Coordinates of N, CA and C in Angstrom, one line a residue:
X1 N -18.2 2.6 -5.7 CA -17.7 2.2 -7.0 C -16.4 2.9 -7.2
X2 N -15.5 2.3 -8.0 CA -14.3 3.0 -8.4 C -14.6 4.2 -9.2
X3 N -13.7 5.1 -9.3 CA -13.9 6.3 -10.2 C -13.8 6.0 -11.7
X4 N -13.1 4.9 -12.0 CA -12.9 4.6 -13.4 C -13.7 3.3 -13.8
X5 N -14.0 3.1 -15.0 CA -14.7 1.9 -15.4 C -13.9 0.6 -15.2
X6 N -14.6 -0.4 -15.1 CA -13.9 -1.8 -15.0 C -14.0 -2.6 -16.2
X7 N -13.2 -3.5 -16.4 CA -13.3 -4.4 -17.6 C -13.8 -5.7 -17.3
X8 N -15.0 -6.0 -17.8 CA -15.5 -7.4 -17.5 C -14.8 -8.5 -18.2
X9 N -15.1 -9.7 -17.7 CA -14.3 -10.8 -18.3 C -14.7 -11.0 -19.7
X10 N -15.9 -10.6 -20.2 CA -16.3 -10.7 -21.6 C -15.5 -9.9 -22.6
X11 N -14.7 -8.8 -22.0 CA -13.9 -8.0 -22.9 C -12.5 -8.3 -22.8
X12 N -12.1 -9.3 -22.1 CA -10.7 -9.7 -21.9 C -10.2 -10.6 -23.0
X13 N -9.1 -10.4 -23.5 CA -8.5 -11.2 -24.6 C -8.1 -12.5 -24.0
X14 N -8.4 -13.5 -24.7 CA -8.1 -14.9 -24.3 C -6.6 -15.2 -24.2
X15 N -6.2 -15.8 -23.1 CA -4.8 -16.2 -22.9 C -3.9 -15.0 -22.6
X16 N -4.5 -13.9 -22.3 CA -3.8 -12.7 -21.9 C -3.4 -12.7 -20.4
X17 N -2.5 -11.8 -20.0 CA -2.2 -11.7 -18.6 C -3.4 -11.5 -17.8
X18 N -4.3 -10.6 -18.4 CA -5.5 -10.3 -17.6 C -6.4 -11.5 -17.4
X19 N -6.6 -12.4 -18.4 CA -7.4 -13.4 -18.2 C -6.8 -14.4 -17.2
X20 N -5.5 -14.6 -17.3 CA -4.8 -15.5 -16.4 C -5.0 -15.0 -14.9
X21 N -4.8 -13.7 -14.7 CA -5.0 -13.2 -13.3 C -6.5 -13.3 -12.9
X22 N -7.4 -13.0 -13.8 CA -8.8 -13.2 -13.5 C -9.1 -14.6 -13.0
X23 N -8.6 -15.5 -13.8 CA -8.9 -16.9 -13.5 C -8.3 -17.3 -12.1
X24 N -7.0 -16.7 -11.8 CA -6.3 -17.0 -10.6 C -7.2 -16.5 -9.3
X25 N -7.6 -15.2 -9.5 CA -8.2 -14.6 -8.3 C -9.7 -14.7 -8.2
X26 N -10.4 -14.8 -9.4 CA -11.8 -14.9 -9.4 C -12.4 -16.2 -9.8
X27 N -11.5 -17.1 -10.2 CA -12.0 -18.4 -10.8 C -12.7 -18.1 -12.1
X28 N -13.9 -18.6 -12.2 CA -14.8 -18.4 -13.4 C -15.6 -17.2 -13.4
X29 N -15.6 -16.6 -12.2 CA -16.5 -15.4 -12.1 C -16.0 -14.2 -12.9
X30 N -16.9 -13.3 -13.2 CA -16.5 -12.0 -13.8 C -16.4 -11.0 -12.6
X31 N -15.2 -10.4 -12.5 CA -15.0 -9.6 -11.3 C -15.8 -8.3 -11.2
X32 N -16.5 -7.9 -12.3 CA -17.3 -6.8 -12.4 C -18.8 -7.2 -11.9
X33 N -19.2 -8.3 -12.5 CA -20.6 -8.8 -12.1 C -20.6 -9.6 -10.7
X34 N -19.6 -10.3 -10.4 CA -19.5 -11.0 -9.2 C -18.2 -10.7 -8.5
X35 N -18.1 -9.4 -7.9 CA -16.8 -9.1 -7.2 C -16.5 -9.9 -5.9
X36 N -15.3 -9.9 -5.5 CA -15.0 -10.6 -4.3 C -13.7 -11.3 -4.3
X37 N -12.8 -11.2 -3.3 CA -11.6 -12.0 -3.3 C -11.5 -12.7 -2.0
X38 N -10.4 -13.6 -1.9 CA -10.4 -14.4 -0.6 C -10.0 -13.5 0.6
X39 N -9.4 -12.3 0.4 CA -9.1 -11.5 1.5 C -10.3 -10.6 1.8
X40 N -11.4 -10.6 1.1 CA -12.6 -9.8 1.5 C -12.7 -8.5 0.7
X41 N -11.6 -8.2 -0.1 CA -11.7 -7.0 -0.9 C -12.6 -7.2 -2.2
X42 N -13.1 -6.3 -2.8 CA -13.9 -6.4 -4.1 C -13.0 -7.0 -5.2
X43 N -11.7 -6.6 -5.3 CA -10.9 -7.0 -6.3 C -10.9 -6.2 -7.5
X44 N -11.4 -4.9 -7.4 CA -11.5 -4.0 -8.5 C -10.2 -3.3 -8.8
X45 N -9.2 -3.5 -8.0 CA -7.8 -3.1 -8.4 C -7.5 -3.7 -9.8
X46 N -7.8 -5.0 -10.0 CA -7.4 -5.8 -11.2 C -8.4 -5.3 -12.4
X47 N -9.6 -5.2 -12.1 CA -10.6 -4.9 -13.2 C -10.5 -3.4 -13.6
X48 N -9.9 -2.5 -12.8 CA -9.7 -1.2 -13.2 C -8.3 -1.1 -13.9
X49 N -7.3 -1.7 -13.4 CA -6.0 -1.7 -14.1 C -6.1 -2.3 -15.5
X50 N -7.1 -3.2 -15.7 CA -7.2 -3.9 -17.0 C -7.7 -2.9 -18.1
X51 N -8.1 -1.7 -17.8 CA -8.4 -0.6 -18.8 C -7.3 -0.5 -19.8
X52 N -6.0 -0.5 -19.2 CA -4.9 -0.3 -20.0 C -4.1 -1.6 -19.8
X53 N -4.1 -2.5 -20.7 CA -3.3 -3.8 -20.6 C -1.8 -3.6 -20.2
X54 N -1.2 -2.6 -20.8 CA 0.2 -2.3 -20.4 C 0.3 -1.9 -19.0
X55 N -0.5 -1.2 -18.4 CA -0.5 -0.8 -17.0 C -0.7 -2.1 -16.1
X56 N -1.6 -2.9 -16.6 CA -2.0 -4.2 -15.9 C -0.7 -5.1 -15.8
X57 N 0.0 -5.2 -16.9 CA 1.2 -6.0 -17.0 C 2.3 -5.4 -16.2
X58 N 2.5 -4.1 -16.3 CA 3.5 -3.5 -15.5 C 3.3 -3.6 -14.1
X59 N 2.1 -3.5 -13.6 CA 1.8 -3.7 -12.3 C 2.0 -5.2 -11.8
X60 N 1.6 -6.1 -12.6 CA 1.8 -7.6 -12.4 C 3.3 -7.9 -12.3
X61 N 4.1 -7.3 -13.2 CA 5.6 -7.4 -13.1 C 6.2 -6.9 -11.8
X62 N 5.6 -5.8 -11.4 CA 6.1 -5.2 -10.0 C 5.8 -6.2 -8.9
X63 N 4.6 -6.9 -8.9 CA 4.3 -7.8 -7.9 C 5.3 -9.1 -8.0
X64 N 5.5 -9.5 -9.2 CA 6.5 -10.6 -9.4 C 7.9 -10.2 -9.0
X65 N 8.2 -9.0 -9.2 CA 9.6 -8.5 -8.9 C 9.8 -8.7 -7.4
X66 N 9.0 -8.2 -6.6 CA 9.2 -8.1 -5.1 C 9.1 -9.5 -4.5
X67 N 8.3 -10.4 -5.1 CA 8.2 -11.8 -4.6 C 9.2 -12.7 -5.2
X68 N 10.0 -12.3 -6.1 CA 11.0 -13.2 -6.7 C 12.0 -13.8 -5.7
X69 N 12.4 -15.1 -6.0 CA 13.4 -15.7 -5.2 C 14.8 -15.0 -5.4
X70 N 14.9 -14.2 -6.4 CA 16.1 -13.5 -6.7 C 16.4 -12.3 -5.8
X71 N 15.3 -11.9 -5.1 CA 15.5 -10.7 -4.2 C 16.4 -11.1 -3.0
X72 N 17.1 -10.1 -2.7 CA 18.1 -10.3 -1.6 C 17.6 -9.8 -0.2
X73 N 16.7 -8.7 -0.3 CA 16.2 -8.1 0.9 C 15.3 -9.2 1.7
X74 N 15.6 -9.2 3.0 CA 14.8 -10.2 3.9 C 13.3 -9.8 3.8
X75 N 12.4 -10.8 3.6 CA 11.0 -10.5 3.4 C 10.3 -9.7 4.6
X76 N 10.8 -10.0 5.7 CA 10.2 -9.2 6.9 C 10.6 -7.7 6.7
X77 N 11.8 -7.4 6.4 CA 12.2 -6.0 6.2 C 11.4 -5.4 5.1
X78 N 11.3 -6.1 4.0 CA 10.5 -5.6 2.8 C 9.0 -5.4 3.3
X79 N 8.4 -6.3 4.0 CA 7.1 -6.0 4.4 C 6.9 -4.9 5.5
X80 N 7.9 -4.7 6.2 CA 7.9 -3.5 7.1 C 7.7 -2.2 6.3
X81 N 8.5 -2.2 5.2 CA 8.4 -1.0 4.3 C 7.1 -0.9 3.6
X82 N 6.6 -2.0 3.2 CA 5.2 -2.1 2.5 C 4.1 -1.6 3.3
X83 N 4.1 -2.3 4.5 CA 2.9 -1.9 5.4 C 2.9 -0.5 6.0
X84 N 4.2 -0.1 6.2 CA 4.3 1.3 6.8 C 4.0 2.3 5.8
X85 N 4.3 2.1 4.5 CA 4.0 2.9 3.4 C 2.5 3.0 3.2
X86 N 1.8 1.8 3.3 CA 0.3 1.9 3.3 C -0.3 2.7 4.4
X87 N 0.3 2.5 5.6 CA -0.2 3.2 6.7 C 0.0 4.8 6.5
X88 N 1.2 5.1 6.2 CA 1.6 6.6 6.2 C 0.7 7.2 5.1
X89 N 0.4 6.5 3.9 CA -0.5 7.1 2.9 C -1.9 6.9 3.1
X90 N -2.3 6.5 4.3 CA -3.7 6.3 4.7 C -4.5 5.5 3.7
X91 N -3.9 4.4 3.2 CA -4.6 3.4 2.3 C -4.9 2.3 3.1
X92 N -6.2 2.2 3.5 CA -6.8 1.1 4.2 C -6.5 -0.3 3.3
X93 N -6.6 -0.2 2.1 CA -6.4 -1.4 1.3 C -4.8 -1.9 1.4
X94 N -4.0 -1.1 1.2 CA -2.5 -1.5 1.1 C -2.1 -1.9 2.6
X95 N -2.6 -1.1 3.6 CA -2.2 -1.4 5.0 C -2.9 -2.7 5.4
X96 N -4.1 -2.9 5.0 CA -4.8 -4.2 5.4 C -4.2 -5.4 4.8
X97 N -3.9 -5.3 3.5 CA -3.4 -6.4 2.7 C -2.0 -6.8 3.2
X98 N -1.3 -5.8 3.7 CA 0.1 -6.1 4.1 C 0.1 -6.5 5.6
X99 N -0.9 -6.2 6.3 CA -1.0 -6.9 7.7 C -1.0 -8.4 7.5
X100 N -1.8 -8.8 6.5 CA -1.9 -10.2 6.2 C -0.5 -10.8 5.6
X101 N 0.0 -10.0 4.7 CA 1.3 -10.4 4.1 C 2.4 -10.5 5.1
X102 N 2.4 -9.6 6.1 CA 3.4 -9.7 7.1 C 3.3 -11.0 7.9
X103 N 2.1 -11.5 8.2 CA 1.9 -12.7 8.9 C 2.4 -13.8 8.0
X104 N 2.2 -13.8 6.7 CA 2.5 -14.8 5.8 C 4.1 -15.0 5.7
X105 N 4.8 -14.0 6.0 CA 6.3 -14.2 6.0 C 6.9 -14.4 7.4
X106 N 6.0 -14.6 8.4 CA 6.5 -14.9 9.7 C 6.7 -13.8 10.7
X107 N 6.2 -12.5 10.4 CA 6.3 -11.5 11.3 C 5.4 -11.7 12.5
X108 N 5.9 -11.4 13.7 CA 5.1 -11.6 14.9 C 4.0 -10.6 15.0
X109 N 2.8 -11.0 15.6 CA 1.7 -10.2 15.7 C 2.0 -8.9 16.4
X110 N 2.9 -8.9 17.4 CA 3.2 -7.7 18.2 C 3.8 -6.7 17.3
X111 N 4.7 -7.1 16.4 CA 5.3 -6.1 15.4 C 4.3 -5.5 14.5
X112 N 3.4 -6.3 14.0 CA 2.2 -5.9 13.1 C 1.4 -4.9 13.8
X113 N 1.1 -5.2 15.0 CA 0.1 -4.3 15.9 C 0.8 -3.0 16.2
X114 N 2.1 -3.0 16.3 CA 2.8 -1.7 16.7 C 3.3 -0.8 15.6
X115 N 2.9 -1.2 14.3 CA 3.3 -0.4 13.2 C 2.8 1.1 13.2
X116 N 1.7 1.3 13.7 CA 1.3 2.7 13.8 C 2.1 3.6 14.7
X117 N 2.6 3.0 15.7 CA 3.5 3.8 16.7 C 4.8 3.1 16.9
X118 N 5.4 2.7 15.9 CA 6.7 1.9 16.0 C 7.7 2.7 16.8
X119 N 7.7 4.0 16.7 CA 8.7 4.9 17.4 C 8.7 4.7 18.8
X120 N 7.7 4.3 19.5 CA 7.6 4.0 20.9 C 7.6 2.5 21.3
X121 N 7.7 1.7 20.3 CA 7.6 0.2 20.6 C 9.0 -0.4 20.7
X122 N 9.2 -1.2 21.6 CA 10.5 -1.8 21.8 C 10.7 -3.3 21.2
X123 N 9.8 -3.7 20.3 CA 9.8 -5.0 19.8 C 10.6 -5.2 18.5
X124 N 11.1 -4.0 18.0 CA 11.9 -4.1 16.8 C 13.4 -4.0 17.0
X125 N 14.1 -4.8 16.1 CA 15.5 -4.7 16.1 C 16.1 -3.3 15.6
X126 N 17.4 -3.3 15.7 CA 18.0 -1.9 15.2 C 17.7 -1.8 13.6
X127 N 17.9 -2.9 12.9 CA 17.8 -2.7 11.5 C 16.3 -2.6 11.1
X128 N 15.3 -3.2 11.9 CA 13.9 -3.0 11.7 C 13.4 -1.5 11.9
X129 N 14.0 -1.0 12.9 CA 13.7 0.4 13.3 C 14.3 1.4 12.2
X130 N 15.5 1.1 11.7 CA 16.0 1.8 10.6 C 15.1 1.7 9.3
X131 N 14.7 0.5 9.1 CA 13.7 0.3 7.8 C 12.5 1.2 8.0
X132 N 12.0 1.2 9.2 CA 10.7 2.0 9.5 C 11.0 3.4 9.4
X133 N 12.1 3.8 9.9 CA 12.5 5.3 9.8 C 12.7 5.6 8.3
X134 N 13.4 4.9 7.6 CA 13.6 5.1 6.2 C 12.3 5.2 5.4
X135 N 11.4 4.3 5.7 CA 10.1 4.2 5.1 C 9.4 5.6 5.3
X136 N 9.4 6.1 6.6 CA 8.8 7.4 6.9 C 9.5 8.5 6.2
X137 N 10.8 8.4 6.0 CA 11.6 9.5 5.3 C 11.3 9.5 3.8
X138 N 11.0 8.3 3.3 CA 10.7 8.2 1.8 C 9.3 8.7 1.6
X139 N 8.4 8.3 2.5 CA 7.0 8.5 2.2 C 6.4 9.8 2.8
X140 N 7.0 10.2 4.0 CA 6.4 11.4 4.6 C 7.4 12.5 4.5
X141 N 8.6 12.3 4.2 CA 9.6 13.4 4.1 C 10.1 13.5 2.7
X142 N 9.4 12.8 1.7 CA 9.7 12.9 0.3 C 11.2 12.6 -0.1
X143 N 11.8 11.6 0.6 CA 13.1 11.2 0.3 C 14.2 12.0 1.0
X144 N 13.9 12.8 1.9 CA 14.8 13.5 2.7 C 15.4 12.5 3.8
X145 N 16.5 11.9 3.6 CA 16.9 10.8 4.5 C 18.2 11.3 5.1
X146 N 18.3 11.4 6.5 CA 19.5 11.8 7.2 C 20.5 10.7 7.1
X147 N 21.8 11.1 7.2 CA 22.9 10.2 7.2 C 22.7 9.1 8.4
X148 N 22.1 9.6 9.5 CA 22.0 8.7 10.6 C 21.2 7.4 10.2
X149 N 20.1 7.7 9.6 CA 19.3 6.5 9.0 C 20.1 5.7 8.1
X150 N 20.6 6.3 7.1 CA 21.3 5.5 6.0 C 22.5 4.8 6.6
X151 N 23.2 5.4 7.5 CA 24.3 4.6 8.1 C 24.0 3.3 8.7
X152 N 22.8 3.3 9.5 CA 22.3 2.1 10.1 C 21.9 1.1 9.0
X153 N 21.3 1.6 7.9 CA 21.0 0.6 6.8 C 22.3 0.0 6.3
X154 N 23.2 0.9 6.0 CA 24.5 0.4 5.4 C 25.3 -0.6 6.4
X155 N 25.0 -0.5 7.7 CA 25.6 -1.3 8.7 C 25.1 -2.7 8.5
X156 N 23.9 -2.9 8.2 CA 23.2 -4.2 8.1 C 23.0 -4.7 6.8
X157 N 22.9 -3.8 5.8 CA 22.4 -4.3 4.5 C 23.4 -4.0 3.4
X158 N 23.4 -4.7 2.3 CA 24.2 -4.5 1.2 C 23.6 -3.3 0.3
X159 N 24.4 -2.8 -0.7 CA 23.8 -1.9 -1.5 C 22.6 -2.5 -2.3
X160 N 22.7 -3.7 -2.7 CA 21.7 -4.3 -3.5 C 20.3 -4.4 -2.6
X161 N 20.5 -4.8 -1.4 CA 19.3 -4.9 -0.5 C 18.7 -3.5 -0.2
X162 N 19.5 -2.4 -0.1 CA 19.0 -1.1 0.1 C 18.2 -0.6 -1.1
X163 N 18.7 -0.9 -2.3 CA 18.1 -0.6 -3.6 C 16.7 -1.3 -3.7
X164 N 16.7 -2.6 -3.5 CA 15.5 -3.3 -3.5 C 14.5 -2.8 -2.5
X165 N 14.9 -2.5 -1.3 CA 14.0 -2.0 -0.3 C 13.4 -0.7 -0.7
X166 N 14.3 0.2 -1.2 CA 13.8 1.6 -1.7 C 12.8 1.4 -2.8
X167 N 13.1 0.6 -3.8 CA 12.2 0.5 -5.0 C 10.9 0.0 -4.6
X168 N 11.0 -1.2 -3.7 CA 9.7 -1.8 -3.4 C 8.8 -0.9 -2.5
X169 N 9.4 -0.2 -1.6 CA 8.7 0.7 -0.6 C 8.1 1.8 -1.4
X170 N 8.9 2.4 -2.3 CA 8.3 3.5 -3.2 C 7.2 3.0 -4.1
X171 N 7.4 1.9 -4.6 CA 6.3 1.3 -5.5 C 5.0 1.1 -4.6
X172 N 5.1 0.7 -3.4 CA 3.9 0.4 -2.6 C 3.3 1.8 -2.1
X173 N 4.1 2.8 -2.0 CA 3.7 4.2 -1.7 C 2.7 4.6 -2.9
X174 N 3.3 4.3 -4.1 CA 2.5 4.7 -5.3 C 1.2 3.9 -5.3
X175 N 1.2 2.7 -4.9 CA -0.1 1.8 -5.0 C -1.0 2.4 -4.0
X176 N -0.6 2.9 -2.9 CA -1.5 3.3 -1.9 C -2.1 4.6 -2.4
X177 N -1.3 5.5 -3.0 CA -1.9 6.7 -3.5 C -2.8 6.5 -4.6
X178 N -2.5 5.6 -5.5 CA -3.4 5.3 -6.6 C -4.8 4.7 -6.1
X179 N -4.6 3.8 -5.1 CA -5.8 3.2 -4.6 C -6.8 4.3 -4.0
X180 N -6.2 5.2 -3.2 CA -7.0 6.3 -2.7 C -7.6 7.2 -3.7
X181 N -6.8 7.5 -4.7 CA -7.2 8.6 -5.8 C -8.3 8.0 -6.6
X182 N -8.3 6.7 -6.9 CA -9.2 6.0 -7.8 C -10.3 5.4 -7.0
X183 N -10.3 5.4 -5.7 CA -11.3 4.8 -4.8 C -11.4 3.3 -5.1
X184 N -10.3 2.6 -4.9 CA -10.3 1.2 -5.3 C -10.3 0.4 -3.9
X185 N -10.9 -0.8 -4.0 CA -10.8 -1.8 -2.9 C -11.4 -1.1 -1.7
X186 N -10.6 -1.2 -0.5 CA -11.1 -0.6 0.7 C -10.9 0.8 0.8
X187 N -10.4 1.4 -0.2 CA -10.2 2.9 -0.2 C -11.3 3.7 -0.8
X188 N -12.5 3.1 -1.0 CA -13.7 3.8 -1.4 C -14.3 4.3 -0.2
X189 N -13.9 5.4 0.3 CA -14.3 6.0 1.5 C -14.7 7.5 1.3
X190 N -15.6 8.0 2.1 CA -15.9 9.4 2.1 C -14.8 10.3 2.5
X191 N -14.7 11.5 2.0 CA -13.7 12.5 2.5 C -14.1 12.9 3.9
X192 N -13.1 12.8 4.7 CA -13.3 13.2 6.1 C -13.2 14.7 6.4
X193 N -12.4 15.3 5.6 CA -12.1 16.8 5.9 C -13.1 17.6 5.2
X194 N -14.3 17.7 5.8 CA -15.4 18.5 5.3 C -15.8 19.4 6.5
X195 N -16.5 20.5 6.1 CA -17.0 21.4 7.3 C -18.2 20.7 8.0
X196 N -18.0 20.8 9.3 CA -19.2 20.3 10.1 C -20.1 21.5 10.3
X197 N -21.4 21.4 9.8 CA -22.3 22.6 9.8 C -22.7 22.9 11.2
X198 N -22.9 24.2 11.4 CA -23.4 24.7 12.7 C -24.9 24.3 12.8
X199 N -25.5 24.4 13.9 CA -26.8 24.0 14.1 C -27.7 24.9 13.2
X200 N -28.8 24.4 12.8 CA -29.7 25.2 11.9 C -30.1 26.5 12.4
X201 N -29.9 27.6 11.6 CA -30.3 28.8 12.0 C -29.2 29.6 12.7
X202 N -28.1 29.0 13.0 CA -27.0 29.7 13.8 C -26.1 30.5 12.9
X203 N -25.7 31.7 13.2 CA -24.8 32.5 12.4 C -23.6 32.9 13.3
X204 N -23.5 32.3 14.4 CA -22.5 32.6 15.3 C -21.1 32.5 14.8
X205 N -20.3 33.6 15.0 CA -18.9 33.6 14.6 C -17.9 33.6 15.8
X206 N -17.4 32.5 16.1 CA -16.7 32.2 17.3 C -15.5 33.1 17.3
X207 N -14.8 33.4 16.2 CA -13.6 34.1 16.3 C -14.0 35.7 16.5
X208 N -15.2 36.0 16.1 CA -15.6 37.5 16.3 C -15.7 37.7 17.9
X209 N -16.2 36.6 18.6 CA -16.3 36.8 20.0 C -15.0 36.8 20.7
X210 N -14.0 36.1 20.2 CA -12.6 36.1 20.7 C -12.0 37.5 20.7
X211 N -12.3 38.2 19.5 CA -11.6 39.5 19.3 C -12.2 40.6 20.2
X212 N -13.4 40.4 20.8 CA -14.0 41.4 21.7 C -13.4 41.4 23.1

């Protein structure tokens, strides 16, 4: 279960953004009582964001922004940033959803499958490699972007396209982190970094033996 409460359909204001999205994604079902979406996720991203209607609306506007016909950035380049941001932040939800989104904009399967190790793959163009490198520098190096990366972006993209790419990629990095922190959707997973206990009754100190 998510770490925060969820808002059932019975508590949603009529004709609000929340009700409209509930209808769109869940039909007549209550997402709390009958969870599930077409992509196989529970759908609790929406029912948790509905706790604060302003957050829900802000999130919705972010989705509308990146999918707007007014955007100049190529959808494939945009999706490369989004899917790699999900992968880098270890969000199974964002990564999984954007595997599907990549296909929806016509990205080849080989490019999708090579996202985890794009650095050693030869299926990407120069600008695609630059976008993937830029995404790594935004999400893994906290915005420390070398001139070499930025010069390739500037070679292929307008300033408007670069700003859109930056904003959308950073937004999805935030989504990935939120999903993990709140344990939403596919990111309701156990913490892996825990001590593996020694066999019962053992008090062996391996480092002590090394010192001898």
